[in-house]
GROMACS .gro file of C-alpha atoms in nm:
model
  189
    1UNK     CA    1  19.252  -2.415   0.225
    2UNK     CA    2  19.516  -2.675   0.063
    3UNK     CA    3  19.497  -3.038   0.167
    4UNK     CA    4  19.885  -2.929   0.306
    5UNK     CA    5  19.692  -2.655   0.553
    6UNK     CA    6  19.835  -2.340   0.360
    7UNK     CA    7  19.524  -2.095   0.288
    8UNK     CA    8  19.518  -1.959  -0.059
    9UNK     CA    9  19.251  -1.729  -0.281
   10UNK     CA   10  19.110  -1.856  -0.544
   11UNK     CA   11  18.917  -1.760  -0.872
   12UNK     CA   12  18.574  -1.973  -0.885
   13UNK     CA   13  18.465  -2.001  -1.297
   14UNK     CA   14  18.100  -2.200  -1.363
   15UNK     CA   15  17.900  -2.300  -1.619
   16UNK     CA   16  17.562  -2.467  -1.633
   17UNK     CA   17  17.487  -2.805  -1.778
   18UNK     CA   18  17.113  -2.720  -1.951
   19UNK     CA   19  16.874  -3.022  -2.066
   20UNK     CA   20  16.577  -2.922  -2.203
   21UNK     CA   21  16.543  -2.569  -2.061
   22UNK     CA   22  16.642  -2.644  -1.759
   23UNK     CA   23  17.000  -2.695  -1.575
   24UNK     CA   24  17.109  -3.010  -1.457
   25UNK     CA   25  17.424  -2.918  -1.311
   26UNK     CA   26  17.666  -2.700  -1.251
   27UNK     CA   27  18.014  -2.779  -1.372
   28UNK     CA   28  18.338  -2.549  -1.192
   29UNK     CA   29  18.679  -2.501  -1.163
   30UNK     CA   30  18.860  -2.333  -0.885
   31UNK     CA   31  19.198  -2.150  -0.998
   32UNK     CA   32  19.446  -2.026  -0.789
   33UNK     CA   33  19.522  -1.677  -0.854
   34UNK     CA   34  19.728  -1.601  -0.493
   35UNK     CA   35  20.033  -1.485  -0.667
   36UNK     CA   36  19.838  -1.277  -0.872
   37UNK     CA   37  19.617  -1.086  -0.593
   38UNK     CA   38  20.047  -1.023  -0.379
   39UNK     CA   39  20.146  -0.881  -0.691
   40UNK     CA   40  19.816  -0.670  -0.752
   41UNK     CA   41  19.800  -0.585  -0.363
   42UNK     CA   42  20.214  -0.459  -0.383
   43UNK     CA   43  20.134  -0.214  -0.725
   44UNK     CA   44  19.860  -0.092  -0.548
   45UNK     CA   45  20.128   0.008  -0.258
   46UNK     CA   46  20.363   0.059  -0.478
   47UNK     CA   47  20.178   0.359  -0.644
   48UNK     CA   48  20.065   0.477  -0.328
   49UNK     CA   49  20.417   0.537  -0.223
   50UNK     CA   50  20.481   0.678  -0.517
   51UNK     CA   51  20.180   0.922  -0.511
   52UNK     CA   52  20.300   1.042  -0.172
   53UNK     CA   53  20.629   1.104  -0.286
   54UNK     CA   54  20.467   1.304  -0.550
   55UNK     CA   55  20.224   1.490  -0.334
   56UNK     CA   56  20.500   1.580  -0.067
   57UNK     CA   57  20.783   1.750  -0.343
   58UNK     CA   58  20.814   2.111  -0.292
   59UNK     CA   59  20.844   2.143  -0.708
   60UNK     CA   60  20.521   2.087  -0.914
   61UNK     CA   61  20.584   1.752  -1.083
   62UNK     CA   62  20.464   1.646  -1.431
   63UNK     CA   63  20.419   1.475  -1.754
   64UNK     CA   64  20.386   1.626  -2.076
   65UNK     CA   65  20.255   1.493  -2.387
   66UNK     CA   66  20.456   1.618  -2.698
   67UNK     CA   67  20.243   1.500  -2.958
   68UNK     CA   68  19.928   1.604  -2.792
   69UNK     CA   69  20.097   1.932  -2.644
   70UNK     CA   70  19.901   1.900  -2.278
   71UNK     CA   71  20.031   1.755  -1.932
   72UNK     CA   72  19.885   1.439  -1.849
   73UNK     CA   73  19.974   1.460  -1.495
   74UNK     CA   74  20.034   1.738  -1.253
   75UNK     CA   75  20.107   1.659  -0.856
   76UNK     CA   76  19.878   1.903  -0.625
   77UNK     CA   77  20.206   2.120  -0.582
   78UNK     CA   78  20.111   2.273  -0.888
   79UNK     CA   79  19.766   2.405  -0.720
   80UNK     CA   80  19.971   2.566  -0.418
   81UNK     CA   81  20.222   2.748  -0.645
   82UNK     CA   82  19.958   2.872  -0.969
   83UNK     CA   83  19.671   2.853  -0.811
   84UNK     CA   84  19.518   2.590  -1.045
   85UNK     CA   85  19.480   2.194  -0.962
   86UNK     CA   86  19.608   1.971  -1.188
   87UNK     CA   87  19.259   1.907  -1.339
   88UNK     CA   88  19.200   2.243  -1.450
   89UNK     CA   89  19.560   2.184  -1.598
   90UNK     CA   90  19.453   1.901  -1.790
   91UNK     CA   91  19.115   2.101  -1.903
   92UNK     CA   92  19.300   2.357  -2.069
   93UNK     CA   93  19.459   2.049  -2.320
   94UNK     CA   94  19.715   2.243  -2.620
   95UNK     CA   95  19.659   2.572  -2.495
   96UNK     CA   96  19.839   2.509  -2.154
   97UNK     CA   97  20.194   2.661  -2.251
   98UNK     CA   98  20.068   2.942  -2.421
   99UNK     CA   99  19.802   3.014  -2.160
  100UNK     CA  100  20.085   3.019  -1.878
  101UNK     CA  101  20.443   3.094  -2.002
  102UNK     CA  102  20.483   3.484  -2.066
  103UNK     CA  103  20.513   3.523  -2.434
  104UNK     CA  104  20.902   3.617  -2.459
  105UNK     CA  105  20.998   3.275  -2.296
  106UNK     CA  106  20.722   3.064  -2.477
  107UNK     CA  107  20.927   3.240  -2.824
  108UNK     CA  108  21.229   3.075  -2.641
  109UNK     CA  109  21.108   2.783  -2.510
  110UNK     CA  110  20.999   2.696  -2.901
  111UNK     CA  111  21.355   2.827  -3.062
  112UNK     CA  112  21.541   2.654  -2.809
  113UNK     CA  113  21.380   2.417  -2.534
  114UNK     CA  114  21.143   2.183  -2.814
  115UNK     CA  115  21.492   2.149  -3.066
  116UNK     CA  116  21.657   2.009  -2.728
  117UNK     CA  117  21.413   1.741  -2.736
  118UNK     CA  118  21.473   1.536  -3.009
  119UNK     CA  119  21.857   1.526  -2.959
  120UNK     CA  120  21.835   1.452  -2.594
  121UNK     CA  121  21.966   1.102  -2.489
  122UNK     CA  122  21.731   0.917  -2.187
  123UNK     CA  123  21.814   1.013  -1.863
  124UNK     CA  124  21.985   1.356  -1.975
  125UNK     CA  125  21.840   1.664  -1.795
  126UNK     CA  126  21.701   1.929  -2.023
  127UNK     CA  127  21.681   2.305  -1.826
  128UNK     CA  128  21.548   2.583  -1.912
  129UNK     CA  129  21.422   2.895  -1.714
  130UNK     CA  130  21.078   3.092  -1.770
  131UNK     CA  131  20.827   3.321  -1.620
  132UNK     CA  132  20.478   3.166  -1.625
  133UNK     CA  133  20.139   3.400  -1.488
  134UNK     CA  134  19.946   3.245  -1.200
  135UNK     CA  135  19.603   3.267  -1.096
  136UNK     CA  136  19.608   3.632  -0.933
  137UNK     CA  137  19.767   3.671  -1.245
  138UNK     CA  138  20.134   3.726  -1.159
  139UNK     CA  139  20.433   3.663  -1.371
  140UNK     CA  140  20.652   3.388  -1.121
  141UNK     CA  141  21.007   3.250  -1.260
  142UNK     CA  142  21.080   2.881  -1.252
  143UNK     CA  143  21.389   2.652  -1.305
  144UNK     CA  144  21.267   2.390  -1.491
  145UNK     CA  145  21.421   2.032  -1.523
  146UNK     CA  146  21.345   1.801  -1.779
  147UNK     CA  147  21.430   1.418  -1.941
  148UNK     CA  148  21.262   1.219  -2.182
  149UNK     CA  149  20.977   0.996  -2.028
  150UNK     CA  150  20.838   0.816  -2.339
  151UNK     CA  151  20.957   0.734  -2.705
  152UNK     CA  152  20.826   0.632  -3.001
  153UNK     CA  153  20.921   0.281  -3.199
  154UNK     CA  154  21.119   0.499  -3.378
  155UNK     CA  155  21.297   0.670  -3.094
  156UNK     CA  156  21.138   0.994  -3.123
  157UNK     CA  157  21.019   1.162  -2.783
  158UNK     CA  158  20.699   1.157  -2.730
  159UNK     CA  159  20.695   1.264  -2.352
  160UNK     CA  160  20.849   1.442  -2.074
  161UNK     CA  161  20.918   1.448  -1.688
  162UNK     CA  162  20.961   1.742  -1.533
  163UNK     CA  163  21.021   1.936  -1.270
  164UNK     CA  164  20.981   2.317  -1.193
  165UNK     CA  165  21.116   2.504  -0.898
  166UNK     CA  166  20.980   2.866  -0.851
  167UNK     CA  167  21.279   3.090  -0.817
  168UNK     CA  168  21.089   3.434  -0.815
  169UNK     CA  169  21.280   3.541  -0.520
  170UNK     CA  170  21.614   3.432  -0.613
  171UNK     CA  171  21.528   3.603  -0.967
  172UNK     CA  172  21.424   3.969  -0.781
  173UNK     CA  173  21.753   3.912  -0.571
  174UNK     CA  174  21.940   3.871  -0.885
  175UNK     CA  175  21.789   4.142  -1.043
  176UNK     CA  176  21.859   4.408  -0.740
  177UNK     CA  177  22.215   4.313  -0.728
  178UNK     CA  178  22.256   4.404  -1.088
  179UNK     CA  179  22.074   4.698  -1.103
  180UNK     CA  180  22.301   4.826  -0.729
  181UNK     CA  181  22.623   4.739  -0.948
  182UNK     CA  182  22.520   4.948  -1.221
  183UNK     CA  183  22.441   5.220  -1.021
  184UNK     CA  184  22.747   5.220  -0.834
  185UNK     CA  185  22.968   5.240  -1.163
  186UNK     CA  186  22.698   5.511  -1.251
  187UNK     CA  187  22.780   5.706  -0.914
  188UNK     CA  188  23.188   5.589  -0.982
  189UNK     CA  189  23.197   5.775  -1.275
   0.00000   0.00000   0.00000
């Protein structure tokens, strides 16, 4: 506590005075680091908030590393839509788009989606659509939206935020109507 009553936390830093082997005193400083611990206690709420906000999206949420080809984070969305938690996302490292996206979107997503990268400005949404297997081993369609997270000194991305929506329903919806329009010009003619 301050002579001026107001309580405050502080950081306690000693050394020992030694004479011949043995310590004579004890010599300390008291620093006050109260502005310090407020600003470490509101990040730590901070990116609890932020966490929950995560945790609670309907979409899976992530990061991906371009360089290193692997997400570096995954909310626990992703383990109620695939099946897999975001650790065993991590685990799989380079191999995580080709072990996921069906092979006629990963062809694509590396013709198309990865060019979009380096030519995106920051904050501009990059979308693309794909079909990526689950655990049961399904094939589920997903809207994905995109922007660049992190850049290099030279401006080049080096990761992304995303988000995917699973659309498999919409997609079979889509699909029906089509194929009941075709057969009604079929029938027509």
């Amino acid at each position: 506590q301050r002579t001026d009553g107001r309580k405050i936390i502080v950081e306690v830093r000693e050394s020992p005075v030694v004479e011949n082997g043995k310590v004579k005193e004890i010599v300390g400083s008291l620093v006050d680091v109260t502005e310090r611990k407020k600003a470490e206690e509101e990040l730590i709420s901070i990116s609890s908030l932020n966490q929950k906000l995560l945790d609670s999206s309907s979409d899976i949420i992530y990061i991906y590393d371009l360089e290193k080809k692997r997400n570096i984070y995954s909310n626990d969305k992703i383990k109620d839509i695939i099946g897999y938690s975001p650790d065993d996302i991590k685990e799989l490292g380079d191999q995580v788009i080709l072990s996921f996206m069906h092979p006629e979107d990963y062809n694509i997503y590396l013709e198309e989606t990865i060019p979009r990268y380096a030519s995106a400005r920051d904050g501009e949404l990059i979308q693309h659509t794909f079909r990526m297997k689950n655990k049961a081993g399904e094939w589920l369609w997903f809207d994905c939206r995109e922007t660049i997270y992190q850049r290099s000194e030279l401006g080049e991305p080096i990761q992304i935020f995303g988000m995917m929506t699973e659309v498999t329903d919409r997609k079979k919806a889509e699909a029906a109507i089509i194929l009941a329009k075709e057969r009604a010009e079929e029938n027509e003619k």
